[in-house]
Short mmCIF file of C-alpha atoms and ligand atoms in Angstrom, two decimals:
data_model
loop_
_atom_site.label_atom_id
_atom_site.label_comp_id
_atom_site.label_asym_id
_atom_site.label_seq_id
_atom_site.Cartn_x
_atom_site.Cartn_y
_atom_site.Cartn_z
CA UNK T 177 214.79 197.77 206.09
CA UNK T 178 214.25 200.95 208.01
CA UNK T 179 213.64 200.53 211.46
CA UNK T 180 211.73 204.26 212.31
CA UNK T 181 212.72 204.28 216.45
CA UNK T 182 216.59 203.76 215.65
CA UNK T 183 215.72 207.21 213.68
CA UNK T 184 213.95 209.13 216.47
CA UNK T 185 216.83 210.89 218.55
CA UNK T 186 218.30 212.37 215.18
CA UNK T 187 215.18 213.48 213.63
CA UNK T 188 212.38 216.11 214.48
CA UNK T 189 209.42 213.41 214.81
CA UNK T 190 207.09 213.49 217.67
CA UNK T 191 205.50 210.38 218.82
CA UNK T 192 206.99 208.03 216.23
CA UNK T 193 205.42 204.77 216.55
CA UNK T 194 206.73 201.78 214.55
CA UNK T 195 205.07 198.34 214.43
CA UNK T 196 206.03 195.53 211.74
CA UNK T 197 203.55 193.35 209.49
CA UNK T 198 205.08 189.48 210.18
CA UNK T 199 204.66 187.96 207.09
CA UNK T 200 207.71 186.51 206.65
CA UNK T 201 210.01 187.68 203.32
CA UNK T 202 207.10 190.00 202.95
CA UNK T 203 206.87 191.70 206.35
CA UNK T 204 207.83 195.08 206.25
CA UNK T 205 206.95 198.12 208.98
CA UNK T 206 204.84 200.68 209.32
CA UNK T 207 205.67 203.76 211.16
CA UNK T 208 203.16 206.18 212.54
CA UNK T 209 204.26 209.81 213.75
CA UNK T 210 203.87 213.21 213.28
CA UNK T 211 206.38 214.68 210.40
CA UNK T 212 207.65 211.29 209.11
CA UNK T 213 209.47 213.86 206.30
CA UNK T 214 213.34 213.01 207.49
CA UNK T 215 212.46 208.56 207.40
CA UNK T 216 210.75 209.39 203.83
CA UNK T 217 213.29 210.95 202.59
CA UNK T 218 216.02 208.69 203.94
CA UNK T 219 213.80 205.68 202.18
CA UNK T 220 213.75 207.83 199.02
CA UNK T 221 217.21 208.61 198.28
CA UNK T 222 218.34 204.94 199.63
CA UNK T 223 216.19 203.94 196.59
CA UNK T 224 218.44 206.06 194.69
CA UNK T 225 221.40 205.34 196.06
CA UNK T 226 220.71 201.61 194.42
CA UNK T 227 219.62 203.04 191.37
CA UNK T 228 216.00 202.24 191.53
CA UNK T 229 213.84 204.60 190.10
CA UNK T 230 210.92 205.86 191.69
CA UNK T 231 207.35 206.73 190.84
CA UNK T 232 204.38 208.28 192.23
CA UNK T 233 200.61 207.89 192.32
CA UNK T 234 198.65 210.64 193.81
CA UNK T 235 195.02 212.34 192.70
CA UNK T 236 194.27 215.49 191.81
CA UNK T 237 193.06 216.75 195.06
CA UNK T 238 195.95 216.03 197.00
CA UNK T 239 198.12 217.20 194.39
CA UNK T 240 196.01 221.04 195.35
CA UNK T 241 196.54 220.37 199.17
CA UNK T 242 199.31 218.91 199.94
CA UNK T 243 201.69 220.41 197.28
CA UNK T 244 204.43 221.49 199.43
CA UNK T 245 204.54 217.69 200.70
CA UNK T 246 204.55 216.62 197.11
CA UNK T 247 207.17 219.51 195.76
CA UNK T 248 209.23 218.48 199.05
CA UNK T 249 209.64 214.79 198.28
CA UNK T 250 208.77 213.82 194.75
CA UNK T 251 209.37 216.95 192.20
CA UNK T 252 210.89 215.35 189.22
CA UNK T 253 209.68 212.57 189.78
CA UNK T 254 207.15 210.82 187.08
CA UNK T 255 203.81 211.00 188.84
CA UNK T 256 200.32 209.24 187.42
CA UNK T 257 197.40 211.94 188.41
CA UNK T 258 194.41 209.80 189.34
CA UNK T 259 191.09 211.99 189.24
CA UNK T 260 189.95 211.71 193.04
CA UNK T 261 186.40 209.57 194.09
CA UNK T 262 185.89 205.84 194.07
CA UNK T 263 184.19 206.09 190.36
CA UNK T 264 187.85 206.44 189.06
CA UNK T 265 190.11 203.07 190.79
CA UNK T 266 189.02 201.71 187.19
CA UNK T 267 190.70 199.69 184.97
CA UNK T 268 190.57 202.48 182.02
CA UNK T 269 192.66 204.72 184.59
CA UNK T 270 194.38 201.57 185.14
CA UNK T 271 195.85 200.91 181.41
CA UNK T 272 196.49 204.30 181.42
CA UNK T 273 198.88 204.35 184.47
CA UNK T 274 200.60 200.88 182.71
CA UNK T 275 201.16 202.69 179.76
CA UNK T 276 202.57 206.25 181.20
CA UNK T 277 204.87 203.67 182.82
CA UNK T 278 205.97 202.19 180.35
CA UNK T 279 206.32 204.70 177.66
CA UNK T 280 208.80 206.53 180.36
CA UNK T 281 210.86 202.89 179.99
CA UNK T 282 210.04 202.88 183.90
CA UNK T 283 212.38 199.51 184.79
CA UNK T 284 211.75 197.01 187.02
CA UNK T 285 213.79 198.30 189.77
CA UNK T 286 210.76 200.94 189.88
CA UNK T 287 209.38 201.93 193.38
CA UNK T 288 206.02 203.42 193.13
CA UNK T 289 205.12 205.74 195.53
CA UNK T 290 201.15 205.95 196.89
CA UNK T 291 200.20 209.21 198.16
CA UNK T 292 196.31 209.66 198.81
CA UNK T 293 193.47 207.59 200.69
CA UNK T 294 192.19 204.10 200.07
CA UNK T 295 191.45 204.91 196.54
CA UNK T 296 194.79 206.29 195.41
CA UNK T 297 196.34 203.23 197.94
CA UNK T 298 194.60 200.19 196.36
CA UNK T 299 195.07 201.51 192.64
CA UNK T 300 198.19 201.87 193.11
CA UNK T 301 198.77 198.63 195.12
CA UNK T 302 197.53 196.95 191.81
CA UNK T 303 198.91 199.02 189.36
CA UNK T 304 202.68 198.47 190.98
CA UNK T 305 201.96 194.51 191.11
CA UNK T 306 200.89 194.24 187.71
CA UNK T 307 203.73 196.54 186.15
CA UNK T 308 206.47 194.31 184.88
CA UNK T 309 205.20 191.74 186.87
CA UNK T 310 205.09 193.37 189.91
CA UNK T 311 207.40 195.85 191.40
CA UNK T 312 207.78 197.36 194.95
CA UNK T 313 205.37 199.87 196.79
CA UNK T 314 205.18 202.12 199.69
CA UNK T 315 202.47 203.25 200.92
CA UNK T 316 201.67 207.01 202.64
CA UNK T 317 198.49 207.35 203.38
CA UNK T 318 196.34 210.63 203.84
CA UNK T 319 193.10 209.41 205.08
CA UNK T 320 192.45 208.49 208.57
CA UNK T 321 190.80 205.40 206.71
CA UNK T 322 193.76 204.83 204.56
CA UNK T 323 196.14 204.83 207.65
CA UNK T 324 194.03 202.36 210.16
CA UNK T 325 192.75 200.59 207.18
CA UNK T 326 193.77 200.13 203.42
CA UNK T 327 197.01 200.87 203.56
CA UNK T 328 197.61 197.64 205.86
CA UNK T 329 197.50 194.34 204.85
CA UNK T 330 198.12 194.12 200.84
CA UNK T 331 194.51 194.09 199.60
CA UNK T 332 194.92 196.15 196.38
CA UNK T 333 192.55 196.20 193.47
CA UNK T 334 190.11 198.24 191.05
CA UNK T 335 186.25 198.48 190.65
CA UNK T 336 184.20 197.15 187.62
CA UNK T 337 180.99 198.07 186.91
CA UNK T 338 179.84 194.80 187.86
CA UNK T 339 181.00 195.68 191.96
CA UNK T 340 184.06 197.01 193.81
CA UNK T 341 187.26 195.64 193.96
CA UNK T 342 186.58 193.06 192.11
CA UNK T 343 190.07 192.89 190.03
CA UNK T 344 193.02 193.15 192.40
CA UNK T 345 196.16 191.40 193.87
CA UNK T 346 197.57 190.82 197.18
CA UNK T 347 200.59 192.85 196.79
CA UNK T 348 202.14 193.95 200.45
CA UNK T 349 204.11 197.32 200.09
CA UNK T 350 207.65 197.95 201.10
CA UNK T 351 207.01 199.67 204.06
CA UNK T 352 203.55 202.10 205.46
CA UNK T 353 204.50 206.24 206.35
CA UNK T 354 201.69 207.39 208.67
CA UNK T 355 202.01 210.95 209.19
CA UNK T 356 199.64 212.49 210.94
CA UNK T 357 200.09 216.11 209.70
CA UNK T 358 198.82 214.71 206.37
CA UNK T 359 195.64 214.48 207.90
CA UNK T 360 195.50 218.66 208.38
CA UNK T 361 193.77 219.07 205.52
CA UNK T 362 190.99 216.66 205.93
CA UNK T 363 187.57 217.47 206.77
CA UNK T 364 185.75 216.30 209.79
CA UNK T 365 183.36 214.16 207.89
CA UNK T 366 186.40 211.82 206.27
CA UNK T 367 187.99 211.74 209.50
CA UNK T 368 184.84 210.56 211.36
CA UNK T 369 184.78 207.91 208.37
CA UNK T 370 188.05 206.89 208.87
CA UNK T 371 187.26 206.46 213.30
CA UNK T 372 184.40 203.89 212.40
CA UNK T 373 186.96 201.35 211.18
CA UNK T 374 188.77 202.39 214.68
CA UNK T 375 186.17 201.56 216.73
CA UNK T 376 185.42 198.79 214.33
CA UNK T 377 189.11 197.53 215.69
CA UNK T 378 188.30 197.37 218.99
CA UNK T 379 185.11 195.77 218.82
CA UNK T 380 186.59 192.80 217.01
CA UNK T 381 189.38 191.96 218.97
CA UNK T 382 190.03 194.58 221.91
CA UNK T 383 187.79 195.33 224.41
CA UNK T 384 190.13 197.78 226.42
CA UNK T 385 191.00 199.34 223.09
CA UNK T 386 187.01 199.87 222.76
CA UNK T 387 186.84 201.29 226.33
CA UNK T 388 190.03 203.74 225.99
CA UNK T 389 187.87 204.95 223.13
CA UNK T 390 184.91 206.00 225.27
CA UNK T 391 186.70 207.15 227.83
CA UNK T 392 188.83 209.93 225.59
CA UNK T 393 187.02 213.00 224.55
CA UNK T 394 186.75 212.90 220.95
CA UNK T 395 189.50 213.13 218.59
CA UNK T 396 190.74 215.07 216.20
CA UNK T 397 194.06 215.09 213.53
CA UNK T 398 195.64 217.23 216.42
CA UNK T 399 194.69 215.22 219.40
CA UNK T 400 198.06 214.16 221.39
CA UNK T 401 196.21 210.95 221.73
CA UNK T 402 196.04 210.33 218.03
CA UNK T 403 199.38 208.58 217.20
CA UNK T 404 198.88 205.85 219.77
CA UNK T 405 195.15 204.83 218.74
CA UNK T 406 196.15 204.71 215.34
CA UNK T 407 199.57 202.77 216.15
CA UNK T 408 197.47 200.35 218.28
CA UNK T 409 194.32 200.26 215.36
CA UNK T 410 196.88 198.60 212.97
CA UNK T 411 198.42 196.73 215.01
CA UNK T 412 195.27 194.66 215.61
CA UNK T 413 194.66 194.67 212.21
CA UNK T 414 198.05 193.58 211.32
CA UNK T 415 197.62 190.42 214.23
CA UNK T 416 194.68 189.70 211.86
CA UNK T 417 196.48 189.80 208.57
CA UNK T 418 199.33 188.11 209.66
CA UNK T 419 197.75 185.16 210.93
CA UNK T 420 195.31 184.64 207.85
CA UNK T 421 197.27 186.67 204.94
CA UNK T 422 194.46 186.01 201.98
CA UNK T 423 191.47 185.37 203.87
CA UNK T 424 191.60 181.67 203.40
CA UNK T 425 190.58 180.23 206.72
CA UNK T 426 187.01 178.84 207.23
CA UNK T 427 185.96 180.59 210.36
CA UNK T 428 187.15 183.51 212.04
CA UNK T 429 190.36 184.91 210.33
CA UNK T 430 190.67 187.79 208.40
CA UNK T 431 186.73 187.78 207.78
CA UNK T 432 186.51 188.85 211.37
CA UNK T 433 187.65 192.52 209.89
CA UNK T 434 184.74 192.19 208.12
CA UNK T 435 182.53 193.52 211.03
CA UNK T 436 179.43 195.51 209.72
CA UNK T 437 180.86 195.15 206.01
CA UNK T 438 177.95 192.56 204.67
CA UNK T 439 175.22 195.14 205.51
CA UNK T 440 177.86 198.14 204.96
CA UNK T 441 178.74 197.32 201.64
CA UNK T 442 174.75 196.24 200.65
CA UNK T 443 174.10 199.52 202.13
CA UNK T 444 176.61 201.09 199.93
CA UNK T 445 175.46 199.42 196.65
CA UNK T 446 171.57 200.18 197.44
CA UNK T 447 172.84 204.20 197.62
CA UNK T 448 175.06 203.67 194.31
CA UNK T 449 177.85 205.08 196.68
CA UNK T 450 176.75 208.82 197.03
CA UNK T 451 174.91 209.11 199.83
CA UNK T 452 177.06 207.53 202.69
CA UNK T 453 181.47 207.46 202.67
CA UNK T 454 182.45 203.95 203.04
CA UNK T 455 183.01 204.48 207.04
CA UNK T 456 179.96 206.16 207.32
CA UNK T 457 177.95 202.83 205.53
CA UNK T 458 180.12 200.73 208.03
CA UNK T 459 179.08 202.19 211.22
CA UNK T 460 175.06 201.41 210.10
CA UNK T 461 176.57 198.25 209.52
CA UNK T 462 177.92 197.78 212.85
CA UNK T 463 174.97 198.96 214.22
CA UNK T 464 173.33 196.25 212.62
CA UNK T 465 175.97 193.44 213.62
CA UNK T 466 175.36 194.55 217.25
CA UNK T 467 171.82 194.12 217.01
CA UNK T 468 171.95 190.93 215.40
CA UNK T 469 174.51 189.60 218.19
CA UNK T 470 171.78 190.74 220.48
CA UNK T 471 169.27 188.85 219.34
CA UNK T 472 171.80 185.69 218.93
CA UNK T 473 172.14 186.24 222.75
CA UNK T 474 175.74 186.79 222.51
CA UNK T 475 175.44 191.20 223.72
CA UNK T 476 173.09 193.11 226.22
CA UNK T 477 170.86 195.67 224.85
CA UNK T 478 173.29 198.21 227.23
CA UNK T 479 176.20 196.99 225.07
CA UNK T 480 174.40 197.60 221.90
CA UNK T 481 173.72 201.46 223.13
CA UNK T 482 177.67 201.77 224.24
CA UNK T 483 178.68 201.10 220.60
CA UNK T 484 175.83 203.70 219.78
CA UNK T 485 177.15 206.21 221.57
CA UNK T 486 180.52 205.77 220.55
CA UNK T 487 179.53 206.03 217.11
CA UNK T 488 177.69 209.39 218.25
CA UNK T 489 180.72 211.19 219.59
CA UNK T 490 181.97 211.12 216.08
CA UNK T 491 178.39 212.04 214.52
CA UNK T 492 178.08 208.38 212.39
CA UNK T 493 175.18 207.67 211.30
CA UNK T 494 173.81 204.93 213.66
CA UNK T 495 170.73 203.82 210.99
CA UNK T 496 169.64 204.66 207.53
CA UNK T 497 169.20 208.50 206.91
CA UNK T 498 166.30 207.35 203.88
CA UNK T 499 165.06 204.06 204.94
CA UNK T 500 165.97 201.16 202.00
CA UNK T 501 163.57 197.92 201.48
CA UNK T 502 164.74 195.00 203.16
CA UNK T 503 164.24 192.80 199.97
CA UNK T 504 166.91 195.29 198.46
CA UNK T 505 169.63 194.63 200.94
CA UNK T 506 168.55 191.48 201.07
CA UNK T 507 169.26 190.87 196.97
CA UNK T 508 172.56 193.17 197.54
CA UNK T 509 174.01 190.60 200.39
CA UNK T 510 172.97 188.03 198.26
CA UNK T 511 175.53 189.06 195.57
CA UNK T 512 178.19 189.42 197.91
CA UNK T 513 177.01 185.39 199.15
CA UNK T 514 177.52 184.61 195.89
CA UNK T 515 181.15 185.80 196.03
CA UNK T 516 181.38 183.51 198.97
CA UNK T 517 180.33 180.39 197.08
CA UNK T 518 177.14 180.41 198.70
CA UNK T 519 177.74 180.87 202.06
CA UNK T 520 177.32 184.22 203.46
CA UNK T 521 179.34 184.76 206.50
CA UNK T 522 178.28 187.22 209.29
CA UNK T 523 180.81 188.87 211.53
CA UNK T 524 178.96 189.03 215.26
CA UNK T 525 180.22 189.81 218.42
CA UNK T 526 180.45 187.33 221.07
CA UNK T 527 181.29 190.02 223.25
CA UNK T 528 182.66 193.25 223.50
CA UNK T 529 186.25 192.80 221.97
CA UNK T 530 185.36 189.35 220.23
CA UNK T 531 183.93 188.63 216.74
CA UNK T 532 183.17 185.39 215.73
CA UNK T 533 181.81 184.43 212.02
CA UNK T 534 178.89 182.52 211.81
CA UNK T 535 177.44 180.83 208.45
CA UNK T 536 174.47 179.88 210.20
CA UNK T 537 172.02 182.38 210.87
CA UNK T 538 168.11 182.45 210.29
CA UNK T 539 166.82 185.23 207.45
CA UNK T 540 164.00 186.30 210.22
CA UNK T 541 167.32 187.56 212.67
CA UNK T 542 168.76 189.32 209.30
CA UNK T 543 165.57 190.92 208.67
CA UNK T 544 165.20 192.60 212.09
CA UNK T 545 168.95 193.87 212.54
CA UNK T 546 168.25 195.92 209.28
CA UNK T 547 164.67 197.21 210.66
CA UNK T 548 166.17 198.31 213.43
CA UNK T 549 168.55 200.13 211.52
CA UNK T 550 166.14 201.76 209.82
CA UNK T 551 165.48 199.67 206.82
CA UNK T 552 161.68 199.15 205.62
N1 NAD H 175 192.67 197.57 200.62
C1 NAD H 175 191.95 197.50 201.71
O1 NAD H 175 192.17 196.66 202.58
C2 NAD H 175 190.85 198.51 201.91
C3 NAD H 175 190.26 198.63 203.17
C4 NAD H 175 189.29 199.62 203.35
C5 NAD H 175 188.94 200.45 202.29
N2 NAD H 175 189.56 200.29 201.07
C6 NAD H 175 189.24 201.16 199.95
O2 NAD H 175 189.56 202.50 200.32
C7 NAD H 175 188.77 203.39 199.55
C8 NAD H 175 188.27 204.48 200.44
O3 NAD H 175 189.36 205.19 200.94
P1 NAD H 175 189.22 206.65 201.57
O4 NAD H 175 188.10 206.65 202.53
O5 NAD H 175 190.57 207.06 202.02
O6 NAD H 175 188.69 207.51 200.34
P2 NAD H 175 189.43 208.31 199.17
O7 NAD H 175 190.73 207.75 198.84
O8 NAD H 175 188.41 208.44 198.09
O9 NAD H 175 189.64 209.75 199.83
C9 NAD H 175 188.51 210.54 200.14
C10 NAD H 175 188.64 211.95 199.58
O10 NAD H 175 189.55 212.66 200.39
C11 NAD H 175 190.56 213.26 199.59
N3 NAD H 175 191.74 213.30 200.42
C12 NAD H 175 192.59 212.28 200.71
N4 NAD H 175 193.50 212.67 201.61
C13 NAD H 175 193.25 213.97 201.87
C14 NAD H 175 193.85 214.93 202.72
N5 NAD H 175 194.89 214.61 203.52
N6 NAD H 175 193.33 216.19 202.73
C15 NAD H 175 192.26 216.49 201.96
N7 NAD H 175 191.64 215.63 201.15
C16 NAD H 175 192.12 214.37 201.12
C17 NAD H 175 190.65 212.39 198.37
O11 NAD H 175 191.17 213.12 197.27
C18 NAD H 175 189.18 212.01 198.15
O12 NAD H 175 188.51 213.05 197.48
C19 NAD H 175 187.70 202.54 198.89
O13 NAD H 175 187.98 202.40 197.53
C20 NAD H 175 187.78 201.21 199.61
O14 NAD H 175 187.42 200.13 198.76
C21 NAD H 175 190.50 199.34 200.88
#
């Protein structure tokens, strides 16, 4: 395993962070700096070295942007073009990717690369688990979201038409590249996205993280500050994941990264996914938590405005743009309860920098968190 600070006097990387995921046989690191391009390249050729071939996954976007990155580190190399936007981490694209694979008698020493965001991350995630019954990974992210979020932790998985990710696998990848000057390219909107499930971070389980936040001006991919609030973003995430790998335990737990996702994701559904990013759906949806947690008594109303505000310096959307009917969220949630057998699970904060799930909460407290955030 590649331990990234052991690396840093030889190699031209500023800030370079590296934090593991404990999960036993299956932990692995993730390293977070500016120009990982030396430790990438030292993990690719030591997969050559063993004679393991290597694959990529990208999409066709990146492949335009970042084709000096791509040229650098992967020319050669057989490389599944995924079409980029959520309505393609199908299973057609899916069987596709098996079968390119496979008719380039791709072995199971394979080690498939993921270059892109969340979408290009969990297709691949799946794709690499299911090929020959599941090879290695490694995942380098391009999204802000991808970095803090979907590239930790192992969830991997497509969309059917029925919902999102609703085939998949926990498959953990080899090891996480966060490089920051991926995120050059990315426009202001998918980087606010990607600081809502920052924020989201320290609301859950950090108060001081939270504060740090408010006190910095805001960021941006060039912000000195950037390297450590990502660093510290996943490492409360990976404290999560490694204490409740698959979600499994009956309150609290992984759920708890959950925060604003119930009325995110319902929000999501209701818009069929064009109107708000996924980030963008989740900060409404945090909004929403908050207000709920105020009304449980758990939050002041001036705690409810700090988290407002917050959201504001990165111009989130704090409510619905084009107000939705209650009784459609309402349905929406109820499909995701269903998921749950029965039980739907809300993520609240105790306090600043504590969520708690709770399975217990009356439909008249629902119905006013998602007025006040704008619902009808
Ligand atoms: N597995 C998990 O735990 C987990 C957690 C959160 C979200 N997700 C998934 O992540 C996905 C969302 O990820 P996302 O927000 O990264 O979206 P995305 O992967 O769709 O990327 C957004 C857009 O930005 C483009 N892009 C990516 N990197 C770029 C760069 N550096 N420069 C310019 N353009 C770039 C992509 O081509 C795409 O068009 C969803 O499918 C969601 O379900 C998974």
């Amino acid at each position: 395993m590649i331990h990234g600070n052991d690396f840093k006097s030889e190699m031209k990387i500023s800030d370079l962070k590296s934090l593991e995921i404990s999960l036993g046989q299956r932990s692995y690191p993730i390293h977070v700096g500016r120009g990982l391009d030396d430790l990438l390249a030292d993990q690719i050729s030591g997969c050559k070295k063993v004679n393991k071939s290597i694959a990529l996954i990208t999409d066709d976007r990146l492949q335009e942007v970042q084709q000096e990155f791509i040229q650098k580190h992967f020319a050669e190399v057989p490389t599944f073009i995924l079409p980029n936007g959520e309505t393609h981490k199908n299973l057609q694209h899916f069987i596709e990717a098996q079968e390119y694979f496979a008719g380039l008698s791709l072995d199971r020493s394979t080690v498939m690369f993921a270059f892109g965001g969340g979408v290009v991350g969990d297709f691949a995630g799946f794709v690499a688990a299911a090929y020959m019954r599941g090879v290695d990974f490694v995942q380098i992210p391009t999204t802000l979201l991808s970095m803090v979020d979907s590239s930790v932790g192992g969830k991997t998985g497509v969309n059917l038409r029925a919902g999102k990710n609703l085939v998949g696998a926990f498959h953990q990848p080899e090891a996480v590249y966060i490089d920051l000057n991926r995120l050059q390219s990315l426009d202001s909107r998918q980087f606010s996205a990607g600081m809502a499930e920052i924020i989201k971070a320290g609301l859950l389980a950090d108060v001081s993280f939270f504060e740090k936040l408010e006190s910095l001006d805001r960021l941006d991919a060039q912000s000195p500050e950037l390297a450590d609030v990502i660093h510290h973003s996943c490492s409360i995430k990976a404290g999560v994941v490694a204490a409740d790998e698959k979600e499994q335990a009956t309150s609290g737990g992984r759920a708890l990264l959950n925060l604003g996702h119930t009325f995110g994701h319902a929000i999501e559904q209701t818009t069929n996914y064009t109107e708000y990013l996924h980030g963008e759906a989740i900060s409404i949806g945090m909004m929403m938590a908050a207000e709920l947690s105020r009304q449980l008594g758990y939050i002041e109303t001036d705690e409810v405005s700090r988290i407002q505000e917050l959201l504001k310096k990165y111009e989130l959307p704090t409510e619905l743009k084009n107000p939705i009917p209650c009784e459609s969220l309402m349905i929406a949630m109820g499909r995701d309860k269903k998921k749950r057998q029965g039980t739907l699970k809300y993520v609240v904060l105790e306090k600043l920098g504590q969520a708690i799930t709770r399975a217990d909460i009356s439909e008249k407290f629902i119905l006013h968190a998602l007025k006040q955030g704008g619902a009808e």
